[in-house]
Coordinates of C-alpha atoms in Angstrom, one line a residue:
Chain T
M1 CA 38.7 435.4 105.3
T2 CA 37.4 432.5 107.3
S3 CA 36.7 430.5 104.1
T4 CA 40.3 430.5 103.2
A5 CA 41.1 429.3 106.7
V6 CA 38.5 426.6 106.4
T7 CA 39.8 425.4 103.1
H8 CA 43.3 425.7 104.3
K9 CA 42.9 423.4 107.3
P10 CA 39.4 422.1 107.2
V11 CA 39.9 419.4 109.8
R12 CA 41.0 421.7 112.6
W13 CA 37.8 423.6 112.8
G14 CA 35.8 420.5 113.1
R15 CA 38.1 419.4 115.9
V16 CA 37.7 422.7 117.7
A17 CA 33.9 422.5 117.4
L18 CA 34.0 419.0 118.8
H19 CA 36.1 420.0 121.8
V20 CA 33.8 423.0 122.4
G21 CA 30.8 420.8 122.3
C22 CA 32.3 418.2 124.6
L23 CA 33.4 420.7 127.1
A24 CA 30.0 422.4 127.1
A25 CA 28.4 419.0 127.7
L26 CA 30.8 418.3 130.5
L27 CA 30.0 421.6 132.1
V28 CA 26.3 420.8 132.2
M29 CA 27.0 417.3 133.4
L30 CA 29.4 418.3 136.2
Y31 CA 27.0 421.1 137.4
P32 CA 25.3 418.9 140.0
L33 CA 28.7 418.0 141.5
A34 CA 29.7 421.7 141.6
W35 CA 26.3 422.5 143.1
L36 CA 26.8 419.9 145.8
L37 CA 30.2 421.2 146.7
A38 CA 29.1 424.8 146.7
T39 CA 25.9 424.2 148.7
S40 CA 27.9 422.3 151.3
L41 CA 29.8 425.5 152.0
K42 CA 26.9 428.0 151.8
P43 CA 25.3 429.8 154.7
A44 CA 21.7 428.8 155.3
D45 CA 20.1 431.9 153.8
E46 CA 21.9 431.5 150.5
V47 CA 21.0 427.9 149.7
I48 CA 17.8 428.6 148.0
A49 CA 16.8 431.4 145.7
S50 CA 20.2 431.9 144.3
L51 CA 21.7 430.7 141.0
D52 CA 25.1 431.7 142.2
L53 CA 27.3 428.8 142.8
M54 CA 29.8 430.8 144.8
P55 CA 28.8 431.3 148.5
S56 CA 29.3 434.9 149.8
H57 CA 31.6 433.4 152.4
L58 CA 32.6 429.8 153.1
E59 CA 30.4 428.3 155.8
W60 CA 32.7 425.6 157.3
S61 CA 30.3 425.2 160.2
N62 CA 28.2 423.0 157.9
Y63 CA 31.0 420.5 158.0
K64 CA 31.4 420.9 161.7
T65 CA 27.7 420.1 162.1
A66 CA 28.1 417.1 159.7
L67 CA 31.1 415.8 161.6
D68 CA 29.0 415.8 164.8
G69 CA 27.0 413.0 163.2
V70 CA 23.4 412.2 162.8
N71 CA 20.9 411.0 165.4
D72 CA 23.6 411.2 168.1
V73 CA 25.8 408.8 166.2
S74 CA 29.2 410.1 165.4
I75 CA 30.3 410.3 161.9
W76 CA 33.3 408.1 162.6
R77 CA 30.9 405.4 163.6
L78 CA 28.9 405.8 160.4
L79 CA 32.0 405.9 158.3
G80 CA 33.4 402.8 160.1
N81 CA 30.1 400.9 159.5
S82 CA 30.2 401.8 155.8
L83 CA 33.8 400.7 155.6
L84 CA 33.2 397.5 157.4
I85 CA 30.3 396.5 155.1
A86 CA 32.1 397.5 152.0
G87 CA 35.4 395.9 153.1
G88 CA 33.6 392.6 154.0
A89 CA 31.8 392.6 150.7
V90 CA 35.0 393.2 148.7
L91 CA 36.8 390.3 150.6
G92 CA 33.8 388.0 150.1
N93 CA 33.4 388.7 146.4
V94 CA 37.0 388.5 145.5
I95 CA 37.5 385.1 147.3
S96 CA 34.2 383.4 146.4
C97 CA 33.9 384.7 142.8
S98 CA 37.5 383.8 141.9
L99 CA 37.1 380.3 143.3
A100 CA 33.9 379.7 141.3
A101 CA 35.4 381.3 138.2
Y102 CA 38.4 379.1 138.2
A103 CA 36.2 376.0 138.3
F104 CA 34.1 377.3 135.4
A105 CA 37.1 378.5 133.4
R106 CA 39.6 375.7 133.8
L107 CA 38.3 372.6 135.5
R108 CA 36.0 369.8 134.1
F109 CA 33.1 368.6 136.1
R110 CA 29.7 367.1 135.5
F111 CA 26.9 369.5 134.5
R112 CA 29.4 372.2 133.8
G113 CA 27.5 373.5 130.8
P114 CA 24.1 373.8 132.5
L115 CA 25.5 375.2 135.7
F116 CA 27.4 377.8 133.7
A117 CA 24.2 378.7 131.9
F118 CA 22.4 379.0 135.2
M119 CA 25.1 381.2 136.6
I120 CA 24.8 383.5 133.6
A121 CA 21.0 383.6 134.0
T122 CA 21.3 384.7 137.6
I123 CA 23.0 387.9 136.4
M124 CA 19.6 388.9 134.9
L125 CA 17.6 387.8 137.9
P126 CA 16.0 390.8 139.6
H127 CA 17.2 391.0 143.2
H128 CA 13.6 391.3 144.4
A129 CA 12.7 387.8 143.3
V130 CA 14.9 386.4 146.1
L131 CA 14.7 389.4 148.5
I132 CA 11.8 388.4 150.7
P133 CA 12.8 384.8 151.4
Q134 CA 16.3 385.9 152.0
Y135 CA 15.0 388.4 154.5
I136 CA 12.9 385.7 156.2
I137 CA 15.9 383.4 156.4
F138 CA 18.1 386.1 158.0
N139 CA 15.2 387.0 160.2
Q140 CA 14.8 383.4 161.4
L141 CA 18.5 383.2 162.1
G142 CA 18.2 386.4 164.2
L143 CA 20.6 388.2 161.9
V144 CA 18.3 391.1 160.8
N145 CA 19.8 394.4 162.1
T146 CA 23.3 392.9 161.9
Y147 CA 25.8 393.2 159.1
W148 CA 25.7 389.5 158.2
P149 CA 22.9 389.8 155.6
L150 CA 25.0 392.4 153.8
I151 CA 28.3 390.6 153.8
L152 CA 27.6 386.8 154.0
P153 CA 26.0 386.5 150.5
K154 CA 29.1 387.9 149.0
F155 CA 31.1 385.0 150.4
L156 CA 28.8 382.7 148.6
A157 CA 29.4 384.2 145.1
T158 CA 25.9 385.4 144.7
E159 CA 27.1 388.3 142.5
A160 CA 27.3 386.2 139.4
F161 CA 28.4 389.2 137.4
F162 CA 31.9 389.1 138.9
V163 CA 32.1 385.3 138.5
F164 CA 31.5 385.9 134.8
L165 CA 33.9 388.8 134.6
I166 CA 36.7 386.7 136.1
V167 CA 35.8 383.6 134.0
Q168 CA 36.2 385.8 130.9
F169 CA 39.6 387.0 132.1
M170 CA 40.9 383.5 133.0
R171 CA 39.9 382.2 129.6
G172 CA 42.3 384.6 128.1
L173 CA 45.3 383.3 130.1
P174 CA 47.6 380.9 128.3
R175 CA 46.9 377.3 129.3
E176 CA 50.5 376.3 128.8
L177 CA 51.5 377.8 132.1
E178 CA 49.1 375.5 134.0
E179 CA 50.1 372.5 131.9
A180 CA 53.7 373.2 132.8
A181 CA 52.8 373.5 136.4
R182 CA 51.0 370.3 136.3
I183 CA 53.9 368.5 134.8
D184 CA 56.0 369.9 137.6
G185 CA 53.5 368.2 140.0
C186 CA 51.1 371.0 140.8
G187 CA 47.6 370.0 141.7
P188 CA 44.6 372.2 140.8
F189 CA 44.8 374.0 144.2
R190 CA 48.5 374.9 143.8
S191 CA 48.1 375.9 140.2
F192 CA 45.1 378.1 141.2
F193 CA 46.9 379.9 144.0
Q194 CA 50.4 380.1 142.5
V195 CA 49.9 380.3 138.7
V196 CA 46.4 381.5 137.8
L197 CA 45.5 383.8 140.7
P198 CA 48.5 386.1 140.4
L199 CA 47.8 386.5 136.7
T200 CA 44.2 387.3 137.3
R201 CA 45.0 390.3 139.3
P202 CA 43.6 392.9 137.0
A203 CA 40.2 391.2 137.0
L204 CA 40.3 390.8 140.8
I205 CA 41.1 394.5 141.2
T206 CA 38.2 395.4 138.9
T207 CA 36.0 393.2 141.0
A208 CA 37.2 394.7 144.3
I209 CA 36.8 398.3 143.1
F210 CA 33.3 397.8 141.7
T211 CA 32.2 395.8 144.7
F212 CA 33.4 398.6 147.0
I213 CA 31.7 401.3 145.1
W214 CA 28.4 399.4 144.6
T215 CA 28.3 398.4 148.3
W216 CA 29.1 401.9 149.4
N217 CA 26.3 403.3 147.2
D218 CA 23.8 400.6 148.0
F219 CA 20.7 401.8 149.7
F220 CA 17.9 399.3 149.3
T221 CA 19.5 396.4 151.1
Q222 CA 20.8 398.5 154.0
L223 CA 17.4 400.1 154.3
I224 CA 15.8 396.8 154.8
Y225 CA 18.3 395.1 157.1
L226 CA 19.5 397.9 159.4
F227 CA 17.4 399.6 162.0
D228 CA 19.6 400.9 164.9
P229 CA 21.0 404.3 164.2
D230 CA 24.3 403.3 165.6
K231 CA 24.5 400.5 163.0
F232 CA 23.7 402.9 160.2
T233 CA 26.0 403.5 157.3
L234 CA 26.6 406.9 155.8
T235 CA 24.0 406.2 153.1
L236 CA 21.4 405.4 155.7
A237 CA 22.3 408.4 157.8
L238 CA 21.7 410.6 154.8
R239 CA 18.3 408.9 154.5
S240 CA 17.2 410.7 157.7
F241 CA 17.5 413.9 155.7
V242 CA 15.1 412.6 153.0
D243 CA 12.0 413.6 154.9
A244 CA 13.5 416.8 156.2
S245 CA 12.9 419.7 153.8
S246 CA 13.8 422.6 156.1
T247 CA 16.3 424.8 154.5
S248 CA 18.3 425.2 157.7
A249 CA 19.5 421.6 157.5
F250 CA 20.5 422.0 153.8
G251 CA 24.1 423.0 154.4
P252 CA 25.0 420.2 156.9
M253 CA 23.0 417.7 154.8
F254 CA 25.1 418.4 151.7
A255 CA 28.3 418.6 153.8
L256 CA 27.5 415.0 154.9
S257 CA 26.7 414.1 151.2
V258 CA 30.1 415.3 150.2
I259 CA 31.7 413.3 152.9
A260 CA 29.7 410.2 151.8
L261 CA 30.8 410.7 148.2
L262 CA 34.5 411.3 149.0
P263 CA 35.6 407.7 149.1
I264 CA 34.0 407.0 145.7
V265 CA 35.6 410.1 144.2
L266 CA 39.0 409.1 145.6
F267 CA 38.5 405.5 144.3
F268 CA 37.6 407.0 141.0
L269 CA 40.6 409.2 140.8
A270 CA 42.9 406.5 141.9
F271 CA 41.6 403.7 139.7
Q272 CA 39.9 405.4 136.8
R273 CA 42.0 403.5 134.4
F274 CA 41.0 400.2 135.8
L275 CA 37.4 401.3 136.2
V276 CA 36.9 402.6 132.7
E277 CA 38.8 399.7 131.1
G278 CA 37.3 397.0 133.3
M279 CA 34.0 398.4 132.4
A280 CA 34.7 398.5 128.7
S281 CA 35.9 395.0 128.5
S282 CA 33.2 393.5 130.6
G283 CA 30.2 395.8 130.5
V284 CA 30.0 396.5 134.2
K285 CA 27.4 399.1 134.9
G286 CA 28.6 401.7 137.3
Chain Z
M1 CA 46.9 372.9 154.1
T2 CA 45.4 371.1 151.1
T3 CA 47.9 372.8 148.8
T4 CA 50.7 370.9 150.4
A5 CA 48.9 367.6 150.5
I6 CA 48.0 367.5 146.8
P7 CA 51.4 367.6 145.1
A8 CA 52.6 364.7 147.3
E9 CA 49.6 362.6 146.2
A10 CA 50.0 363.7 142.6
R11 CA 53.6 362.6 142.6
S12 CA 52.7 359.1 143.6
A13 CA 49.6 359.0 141.5
P14 CA 51.0 358.1 138.0
A15 CA 53.0 355.2 139.4
T16 CA 50.3 353.4 141.4
A17 CA 46.8 354.6 140.4
P18 CA 45.1 353.7 137.1
K19 CA 44.5 356.4 134.5
R20 CA 41.1 357.6 135.7
R21 CA 42.2 358.6 139.1
P22 CA 43.7 362.0 138.3
K23 CA 40.6 363.0 136.4
R24 CA 38.4 362.1 139.4
E25 CA 40.6 364.1 141.6
R26 CA 40.2 367.1 139.4
E27 CA 36.5 366.7 139.4
G28 CA 36.6 366.6 143.2
A29 CA 38.7 369.7 143.2
A30 CA 36.3 371.5 140.9
W31 CA 33.5 370.9 143.4
V32 CA 35.7 372.3 146.2
F33 CA 36.2 375.4 144.2
L34 CA 32.6 375.6 143.3
S35 CA 31.3 374.9 146.8
P36 CA 30.7 378.6 148.0
W37 CA 28.9 379.3 144.7
V38 CA 26.8 376.1 144.9
L39 CA 25.8 376.8 148.5
G40 CA 24.9 380.4 147.5
A41 CA 23.0 379.3 144.4
I42 CA 20.9 376.8 146.5
V43 CA 20.4 378.6 149.8
L44 CA 20.3 382.2 148.5
T45 CA 18.9 381.9 145.0
L46 CA 17.0 378.7 144.1
L47 CA 15.4 378.0 147.5
P48 CA 14.4 381.7 147.9
M49 CA 12.8 381.7 144.5
A50 CA 10.8 378.6 145.3
V51 CA 9.8 380.1 148.7
S52 CA 8.8 383.4 147.2
L53 CA 6.7 381.6 144.6
Y54 CA 5.0 379.7 147.5
L55 CA 4.6 382.8 149.6
S56 CA 2.9 384.6 146.7
F57 CA 0.0 382.3 147.2
T58 CA -0.3 383.1 150.9
D59 CA -1.0 385.8 153.4
Y60 CA 2.1 386.3 155.4
D61 CA 3.1 389.1 157.8
L62 CA 6.4 387.6 159.1
F63 CA 5.0 386.9 162.5
N64 CA 2.1 384.5 162.0
P65 CA 2.5 381.4 159.8
P66 CA 1.7 381.9 156.1
K67 CA -2.0 381.3 155.3
W68 CA -2.7 379.8 151.9
V69 CA -5.0 382.1 149.8
G70 CA -4.5 380.7 146.3
L71 CA -4.5 383.3 143.6
R72 CA -6.0 385.9 145.9
N73 CA -2.9 388.2 145.8
Y74 CA -2.7 388.0 142.0
V75 CA -6.4 388.7 141.6
Q76 CA -6.1 391.6 144.0
M77 CA -3.1 393.0 142.2
F78 CA -4.6 392.9 138.8
T79 CA -8.2 393.8 139.5
E80 CA -8.5 395.7 142.8
D81 CA -5.4 397.7 143.4
P82 CA -5.1 400.9 141.4
R83 CA -1.8 401.7 143.1
Y84 CA -0.4 398.5 141.7
W85 CA -1.3 399.6 138.1
R86 CA -0.1 403.1 138.9
S87 CA 3.3 401.6 139.7
V88 CA 3.3 399.4 136.6
V89 CA 2.5 402.4 134.3
T90 CA 5.1 404.6 136.1
T91 CA 7.8 402.0 135.8
L92 CA 7.1 401.3 132.1
T93 CA 7.0 405.1 131.4
Y94 CA 10.3 405.5 133.2
V95 CA 11.9 402.6 131.3
L96 CA 10.6 403.9 127.9
V97 CA 11.9 407.4 128.6
A98 CA 15.1 406.8 130.4
V99 CA 16.6 403.9 128.5
P100 CA 16.4 405.2 124.9
L101 CA 17.5 408.7 126.0
Q102 CA 20.4 407.3 127.9
L103 CA 21.5 405.0 125.1
A104 CA 21.1 407.7 122.4
L105 CA 23.2 410.1 124.4
A106 CA 25.8 407.4 125.1
L107 CA 26.1 406.6 121.4
V108 CA 26.3 410.2 120.3
V109 CA 29.1 411.0 122.7
A110 CA 30.9 407.8 121.9
L111 CA 30.8 408.7 118.2
A112 CA 32.1 412.2 119.0
L113 CA 35.0 410.8 121.0
K114 CA 35.8 408.0 118.6
G115 CA 38.1 409.7 116.2
M116 CA 39.5 412.1 118.8
K117 CA 43.3 412.2 119.1
R118 CA 43.8 414.5 122.1
G119 CA 41.7 414.5 125.2
K120 CA 39.9 411.3 124.6
G121 CA 41.0 409.7 127.8
F122 CA 40.1 412.7 129.8
Y123 CA 36.6 413.0 128.3
R124 CA 36.0 409.2 128.7
S125 CA 36.8 409.4 132.4
A126 CA 34.9 412.6 132.9
F127 CA 31.7 411.4 131.2
Y128 CA 32.0 408.1 133.1
A129 CA 32.2 409.7 136.5
P130 CA 28.5 410.3 137.0
S131 CA 27.9 406.6 136.3
L132 CA 29.6 405.8 139.6
L133 CA 28.5 408.7 141.7
G134 CA 24.9 408.8 140.4
A135 CA 23.8 405.7 142.2
S136 CA 24.5 407.3 145.6
M137 CA 22.0 408.8 148.0
S138 CA 24.1 412.0 147.9
I139 CA 23.5 412.7 144.3
A140 CA 19.8 411.7 144.6
L141 CA 19.5 414.4 147.3
V142 CA 21.2 416.9 145.0
W143 CA 18.7 416.0 142.3
R144 CA 15.8 416.6 144.5
A145 CA 17.1 420.0 145.5
V146 CA 18.1 421.1 142.0
F147 CA 14.7 420.1 140.6
N148 CA 12.7 421.4 143.6
D149 CA 10.7 424.6 143.9
G150 CA 13.3 427.3 144.0
G151 CA 16.1 425.0 142.8
T152 CA 18.3 425.6 139.8
V153 CA 15.9 424.2 137.2
D154 CA 13.1 426.3 138.6
N155 CA 15.3 429.4 138.5
L156 CA 16.4 428.8 134.9
L157 CA 13.1 427.6 133.4
G158 CA 10.5 429.1 135.8
T159 CA 8.9 425.7 136.1
G160 CA 8.1 426.0 139.7
G161 CA 9.9 422.8 140.7
W162 CA 9.4 419.5 138.9
V163 CA 9.6 417.5 142.1
N164 CA 6.2 418.8 143.1
K165 CA 4.4 418.2 139.8
P166 CA 2.9 414.8 139.1
G167 CA 3.7 415.0 135.4
W168 CA 7.3 416.1 135.9
A169 CA 8.7 414.4 138.9
L170 CA 9.2 411.1 137.1
L171 CA 11.1 413.0 134.3
A172 CA 13.5 414.3 137.0
V173 CA 14.1 410.7 138.1
A174 CA 14.6 409.6 134.5
L175 CA 17.1 412.4 133.9
L176 CA 19.2 411.2 136.8
T177 CA 19.4 407.9 134.9
V178 CA 20.1 409.6 131.6
W179 CA 22.9 411.6 133.4
Q180 CA 24.6 408.2 134.0
F181 CA 25.1 407.5 130.3
G182 CA 28.9 407.1 130.8
A183 CA 28.7 403.4 131.5
P184 CA 27.0 402.4 128.2
M185 CA 29.1 405.1 126.4
V186 CA 32.4 403.4 127.4
I187 CA 31.0 400.1 126.1
F188 CA 30.0 401.8 122.8
L189 CA 33.4 403.4 122.5
A190 CA 35.1 400.0 123.0
G191 CA 32.8 398.5 120.4
L192 CA 33.5 401.3 117.9
Q193 CA 37.2 400.8 118.3
Q194 CA 36.8 397.1 117.3
I195 CA 35.4 398.1 113.8
P196 CA 38.2 397.6 111.3
A197 CA 39.2 400.8 109.5
E198 CA 39.3 398.9 106.2
L199 CA 35.5 398.6 106.2
Y200 CA 35.2 402.4 106.2
E201 CA 37.9 402.7 103.5
A202 CA 36.1 400.2 101.4
A203 CA 32.8 402.0 101.8
A204 CA 34.5 405.3 101.0
V205 CA 35.9 403.8 97.8
D206 CA 32.5 402.7 96.9
G207 CA 31.4 406.3 97.2
A208 CA 29.6 406.1 100.5
G209 CA 29.3 409.4 102.4
K210 CA 29.6 409.8 106.2
W211 CA 25.9 409.2 106.8
R212 CA 25.9 406.1 104.5
Q213 CA 29.0 404.8 106.2
F214 CA 27.3 405.2 109.6
L215 CA 24.2 403.3 108.4
S216 CA 26.0 400.6 106.5
V217 CA 29.2 400.0 108.5
T218 CA 28.9 401.5 112.0
V219 CA 25.3 400.4 112.9
P220 CA 25.6 396.8 111.8
M221 CA 29.1 396.3 113.3
L222 CA 28.0 398.0 116.5
S223 CA 24.7 396.1 116.8
P224 CA 25.9 393.4 119.2
V225 CA 27.2 396.1 121.6
L226 CA 24.0 398.1 121.2
F227 CA 22.0 395.0 122.0
F228 CA 24.1 394.2 125.0
N229 CA 23.6 397.8 126.4
L230 CA 19.9 397.7 125.6
V231 CA 19.3 394.4 127.5
L232 CA 21.5 395.5 130.5
Q233 CA 20.0 399.0 130.9
T234 CA 16.5 397.8 130.4
I235 CA 16.8 395.1 133.1
Q236 CA 18.3 397.6 135.5
A237 CA 15.8 400.3 134.7
F238 CA 13.0 398.0 135.7
Q239 CA 14.5 397.9 139.2
V240 CA 15.1 401.6 139.8
F241 CA 14.6 402.5 143.5
T242 CA 17.0 405.0 145.1
P243 CA 16.4 408.1 143.0
A244 CA 12.6 407.7 143.2
F245 CA 12.9 407.2 146.9
A246 CA 15.0 410.3 147.4
V247 CA 13.1 412.6 145.0
S248 CA 9.7 411.7 146.6
A249 CA 11.0 411.7 150.2
G250 CA 10.3 407.9 150.3
K251 CA 6.7 408.2 149.4
G252 CA 6.4 407.9 145.7
G253 CA 4.6 411.2 145.3
P254 CA 3.4 413.6 144.2
A255 CA 0.1 411.7 143.5
D256 CA 2.1 408.4 143.2
S257 CA 3.7 409.7 140.1
T258 CA 7.1 408.4 141.2
L259 CA 5.8 405.2 142.8
V260 CA 8.0 402.9 140.8
Y261 CA 7.4 399.1 141.0
T262 CA 10.2 398.3 143.5
M263 CA 9.1 401.1 145.7
Y264 CA 5.6 399.8 145.9
L265 CA 7.0 396.3 146.5
Y266 CA 9.0 397.7 149.4
D267 CA 5.9 399.6 150.7
R268 CA 3.7 396.4 150.6
G269 CA 6.3 394.0 152.0
F270 CA 8.4 396.0 154.4
V271 CA 6.2 398.9 155.4
A272 CA 2.7 397.3 155.4
S273 CA 4.1 393.7 156.2
H274 CA 2.2 392.0 153.3
M275 CA 5.0 389.7 152.5
G276 CA 2.8 387.4 150.4
Y277 CA 1.5 390.3 148.3
A278 CA 5.1 391.6 147.8
S279 CA 6.2 388.1 146.8
A280 CA 3.5 388.0 144.2
M281 CA 4.7 391.4 142.9
A282 CA 8.3 390.1 142.9
W283 CA 7.3 387.1 140.8
V284 CA 5.4 389.2 138.3
L285 CA 8.5 391.4 138.0
L286 CA 10.7 388.3 137.4
L287 CA 8.3 387.1 134.7
V288 CA 8.1 390.5 133.0
I289 CA 11.9 390.9 133.0
G290 CA 12.1 387.4 131.6
V291 CA 9.6 388.1 128.9
V292 CA 11.1 391.4 128.0
T293 CA 14.6 389.9 127.8
A294 CA 13.3 387.0 125.7
V295 CA 11.5 389.4 123.3
L296 CA 14.7 391.5 123.0
F297 CA 16.7 388.3 122.2
R298 CA 14.1 387.2 119.7
T299 CA 13.9 390.5 117.8
S300 CA 17.7 390.8 118.0
R301 CA 17.9 388.0 115.3
S302 CA 16.6 390.5 112.7
W303 CA 18.9 393.4 113.6
V304 CA 21.9 392.2 115.5
F305 CA 24.8 391.3 113.1
Y306 CA 27.6 389.1 114.2
A307 CA 30.7 389.5 112.0
S308 CA 31.6 385.9 112.4
E309 CA 28.4 384.8 110.8
G310 CA 28.7 386.9 107.7
D311 CA 31.3 386.5 105.0
R312 CA 34.2 388.8 105.4

């Protein structure tokens, strides 16, 4: 019986198996996210020792506790700090990386080849090789425990990855447009702002989205540079739960985790097309 | 401001100035565009690299001036510090477990999605989501709870919590990386779509089965992408920090089994205030990543195939 069905439409069954396999894999993969959401709504006594994802009743007080903040700092403050740093980083990266990219992609200057090679090499440079002296510099300038060390480097195009991404994109733009603009009397600045930049929008959006998500998720740099609880970001506030293992704090801790994850999820849902395609064309790691 | 000044000058330039002038102007403009990057490259990259090399030969605690100690830090690292070697072994183990598993999974899923007509976009996005969320502290905390004593994995497998077992804690960290296979998967998928269908048709005409087609068409055509993913993921795996920090409550335990290289560097530099020692560690990391990348590039000549080189 089945054999006739198989010979009749052999492709279909393979397809079905493929979808079943993919969905099963997805279920396993999305489990941690479901677990996070479920736990954030569980009463304290159900967190551990239960495989059940569903809480017996929804414990919204976890979110109430989370909204009260951490270490006497309100959650709005933490959220604001995170947004300020991520926003500053986005602005810095988009401006400085597009400027450098335009020079590399379109202008001629001495040592262009070697400088471009150096720029590419810095993509592979481990952050730790420059970390300590950077820390010392910011320390000497009295800027440790401020947001400057987290934002300023982005205004100096230190994330070569995005320079490269925008260069690749600009190289794909037709040169005729700029030549036409030049004949019409446009200098390099005007043709950058009025001709090239508007066309580069997809690459700039990709840069902005990835910068936002990476900065939002960043832990190491924030851990090193920020000490005062009222300067903490959401990520750093979550860190105070790292040492705590008492089950009673579990619910609020994961409620805060959900809140910290929310902007990324929203970004992902809103821009998934840009994210996935920007990533495929450039090889950005999430 | 400048934008309005330039065209006026450019208009008058062809009439008065000799031919070389516009070119010079453009060179000047290039340096204006480059200036943030140049400043960053000097002040935040080149100078710090030189300084960290210098500091690696000193004792420095951030408060007193650096004291030159020659190779002392390096000697201590390599011969007198078992925790250093512990972190090296841990990191290498992690890289060797996480990267191949992650890339294999990424390739398998990309192959599964490749020919799909319906639902491809949905799966692509869904599998990619963990790549963005996984780097967060939120997920790292989930990981610790799920793999902890009494967590889901314990309940399912009766393992008693991987996070507390020296042999297993690192595997939990590695699995968090493997879980984020979506990023290389998307790159694989893009690479697979670039392979011309005629190649498969020609292979089929020559009597090649699916497996043979995979080996003779897919693998060579995909090798540049595979290489790209391998280099990128390896470099990043060497620098893993957040999941190890969260899983071990910031201590690298149990029994230093999750004390990855960057965590020990953080511990030496920013907890113990041995900036010189941490700088030496940073330089060794830089050299190791450089050597590994160079070796990968070298071996790639024998297995990475670029279509433009071959005859088509």
